[in-house]
Amino acid sequence: MAVEVQEQKQKPKSLRVRVVDTSDEKRPVVNVRMPAGVVKFGLKMAKAFAPEMKDVDLDWNEISALFEEGESGKIVEVEDEKEHRTVEVWLE
């Protein structure tokens, strides 16, 4: 009798945002890790206090679905060539 074993993905527990200065040997400038339970709150706070975040369209439902599906790893990478910075967003 064969026993079927299903491997369950472990849900990510945090969202990490990292900003790297690419002009200086990829030196990290910012490295923030937020527990999954406070990510929605953190995104709202960022929009309230950071003027450049007000126009950013973040779909919380999509991010939440990625957490629920157990997805992990880098989900976004944005390069700002003018400022020589890269922003990376990870589910860990």
PDB file of C-alpha atoms in Angstrom:
ATOM      1  CA  MET A   1       0.000   0.000   0.000  1.00  0.00           C
ATOM      2  CA  ALA A   2       1.521   3.309  -1.098  1.00  0.00           C
ATOM      3  CA  VAL A   3       1.278   6.266   1.223  1.00  0.00           C
ATOM      4  CA  GLU A   4       1.048   9.639  -0.435  1.00  0.00           C
ATOM      5  CA  VAL A   5       2.868  12.377   1.417  1.00  0.00           C
ATOM      6  CA  GLN A   6       2.087  15.969   0.577  1.00  0.00           C
ATOM      7  CA  GLU A   7       4.752  18.511   1.258  1.00  0.00           C
ATOM      8  CA  GLN A   8       3.267  21.645   2.776  1.00  0.00           C
ATOM      9  CA  LYS A   9       4.823  25.011   2.133  1.00  0.00           C
ATOM     10  CA  GLN A  10       5.673  26.879   5.262  1.00  0.00           C
ATOM     11  CA  LYS A  11       4.007  30.274   5.114  1.00  0.00           C
ATOM     12  CA  PRO A  12       6.359  33.252   5.140  1.00  0.00           C
ATOM     13  CA  LYS A  13       6.463  35.071   8.439  1.00  0.00           C
ATOM     14  CA  SER A  14       7.792  38.460   7.346  1.00  0.00           C
ATOM     15  CA  LEU A  15       8.165  40.978   4.566  1.00  0.00           C
ATOM     16  CA  ARG A  16      11.644  42.408   4.031  1.00  0.00           C
ATOM     17  CA  VAL A  17      12.459  45.605   2.144  1.00  0.00           C
ATOM     18  CA  ARG A  18      16.086  46.230   1.292  1.00  0.00           C
ATOM     19  CA  VAL A  19      17.595  49.268  -0.426  1.00  0.00           C
ATOM     20  CA  VAL A  20      21.077  48.809  -1.858  1.00  0.00           C
ATOM     21  CA  ASP A  21      23.442  51.564  -3.014  1.00  0.00           C
ATOM     22  CA  THR A  22      24.752  50.173  -6.305  1.00  0.00           C
ATOM     23  CA  SER A  23      27.377  52.893  -6.726  1.00  0.00           C
ATOM     24  CA  ASP A  24      29.405  51.582  -3.768  1.00  0.00           C
ATOM     25  CA  GLU A  25      29.875  47.813  -4.155  1.00  0.00           C
ATOM     26  CA  LYS A  26      26.173  47.058  -3.466  1.00  0.00           C
ATOM     27  CA  ARG A  27      26.278  48.414   0.077  1.00  0.00           C
ATOM     28  CA  PRO A  28      22.926  48.019   1.915  1.00  0.00           C
ATOM     29  CA  VAL A  29      21.418  51.395   2.836  1.00  0.00           C
ATOM     30  CA  VAL A  30      18.144  50.183   4.368  1.00  0.00           C
ATOM     31  CA  ASN A  31      17.130  46.718   5.539  1.00  0.00           C
ATOM     32  CA  VAL A  32      13.684  46.490   7.156  1.00  0.00           C
ATOM     33  CA  ARG A  33      11.882  43.296   8.168  1.00  0.00           C
ATOM     34  CA  MET A  34       8.212  43.414   9.279  1.00  0.00           C
ATOM     35  CA  PRO A  35       6.184  40.542  10.730  1.00  0.00           C
ATOM     36  CA  ALA A  36       3.409  39.468   8.356  1.00  0.00           C
ATOM     37  CA  GLY A  37       0.726  40.568  10.820  1.00  0.00           C
ATOM     38  CA  VAL A  38       1.803  44.206  10.738  1.00  0.00           C
ATOM     39  CA  VAL A  39       2.621  44.592   7.042  1.00  0.00           C
ATOM     40  CA  LYS A  40      -0.758  46.122   6.144  1.00  0.00           C
ATOM     41  CA  PHE A  41      -0.419  48.583   9.037  1.00  0.00           C
ATOM     42  CA  GLY A  42       3.168  49.374   8.030  1.00  0.00           C
ATOM     43  CA  LEU A  43       2.175  50.089   4.438  1.00  0.00           C
ATOM     44  CA  LYS A  44      -0.568  52.461   5.612  1.00  0.00           C
ATOM     45  CA  MET A  45       1.905  54.247   7.899  1.00  0.00           C
ATOM     46  CA  ALA A  46       4.420  54.567   5.054  1.00  0.00           C
ATOM     47  CA  LYS A  47       1.775  56.214   2.870  1.00  0.00           C
ATOM     48  CA  ALA A  48       0.815  58.592   5.694  1.00  0.00           C
ATOM     49  CA  PHE A  49       4.332  59.769   6.525  1.00  0.00           C
ATOM     50  CA  ALA A  50       6.388  59.399   3.334  1.00  0.00           C
ATOM     51  CA  PRO A  51       5.240  61.797   0.603  1.00  0.00           C
ATOM     52  CA  GLU A  52       6.774  59.672  -2.149  1.00  0.00           C
ATOM     53  CA  MET A  53       4.630  56.697  -1.025  1.00  0.00           C
ATOM     54  CA  LYS A  54       1.300  58.511  -1.482  1.00  0.00           C
ATOM     55  CA  ASP A  55       1.143  57.773  -5.210  1.00  0.00           C
ATOM     56  CA  VAL A  56       2.348  54.175  -4.950  1.00  0.00           C
ATOM     57  CA  ASP A  57      -0.419  51.716  -5.757  1.00  0.00           C
ATOM     58  CA  LEU A  58       0.110  48.735  -3.446  1.00  0.00           C
ATOM     59  CA  ASP A  59      -2.460  45.969  -3.691  1.00  0.00           C
ATOM     60  CA  TRP A  60      -2.699  44.598  -0.163  1.00  0.00           C
ATOM     61  CA  ASN A  61      -4.994  41.768  -1.319  1.00  0.00           C
ATOM     62  CA  GLU A  62      -2.328  40.488  -3.718  1.00  0.00           C
ATOM     63  CA  ILE A  63       0.407  40.653  -1.083  1.00  0.00           C
ATOM     64  CA  SER A  64      -1.870  38.937   1.423  1.00  0.00           C
ATOM     65  CA  ALA A  65      -2.659  36.187  -1.111  1.00  0.00           C
ATOM     66  CA  LEU A  66       1.069  35.535  -1.607  1.00  0.00           C
ATOM     67  CA  PHE A  67       1.468  35.092   2.165  1.00  0.00           C
ATOM     68  CA  GLU A  68      -1.535  32.733   2.315  1.00  0.00           C
ATOM     69  CA  GLU A  69      -0.318  30.655  -0.647  1.00  0.00           C
ATOM     70  CA  GLY A  70       3.023  30.154   1.075  1.00  0.00           C
ATOM     71  CA  GLU A  71       5.020  31.964  -1.593  1.00  0.00           C
ATOM     72  CA  SER A  72       8.453  33.104  -0.501  1.00  0.00           C
ATOM     73  CA  GLY A  73      11.485  34.779  -2.011  1.00  0.00           C
ATOM     74  CA  LYS A  74      11.968  38.033  -3.876  1.00  0.00           C
ATOM     75  CA  ILE A  75       8.695  39.448  -5.197  1.00  0.00           C
ATOM     76  CA  VAL A  76       9.840  42.880  -6.421  1.00  0.00           C
ATOM     77  CA  GLU A  77      13.090  44.479  -7.540  1.00  0.00           C
ATOM     78  CA  VAL A  78      13.193  48.095  -8.689  1.00  0.00           C
ATOM     79  CA  GLU A  79      16.338  49.776  -9.997  1.00  0.00           C
ATOM     80  CA  ASP A  80      16.750  53.545  -9.802  1.00  0.00           C
ATOM     81  CA  GLU A  81      19.654  54.123 -12.173  1.00  0.00           C
ATOM     82  CA  LYS A  82      19.699  57.885 -11.573  1.00  0.00           C
ATOM     83  CA  GLU A  83      20.185  57.508  -7.797  1.00  0.00           C
ATOM     84  CA  HIS A  84      22.208  54.258  -8.132  1.00  0.00           C
ATOM     85  CA  ARG A  85      19.881  52.348  -5.812  1.00  0.00           C
ATOM     86  CA  THR A  86      18.005  49.098  -5.987  1.00  0.00           C
ATOM     87  CA  VAL A  87      14.928  48.302  -3.886  1.00  0.00           C
ATOM     88  CA  GLU A  88      14.148  44.640  -3.212  1.00  0.00           C
ATOM     89  CA  VAL A  89      11.033  43.241  -1.532  1.00  0.00           C
ATOM     90  CA  TRP A  90      11.077  39.687  -0.135  1.00  0.00           C
ATOM     91  CA  LEU A  91       8.646  37.333   1.564  1.00  0.00           C
ATOM     92  CA  GLU A  92      10.565  35.280   4.134  1.00  0.00           C
TER      93      GLU A  92
END
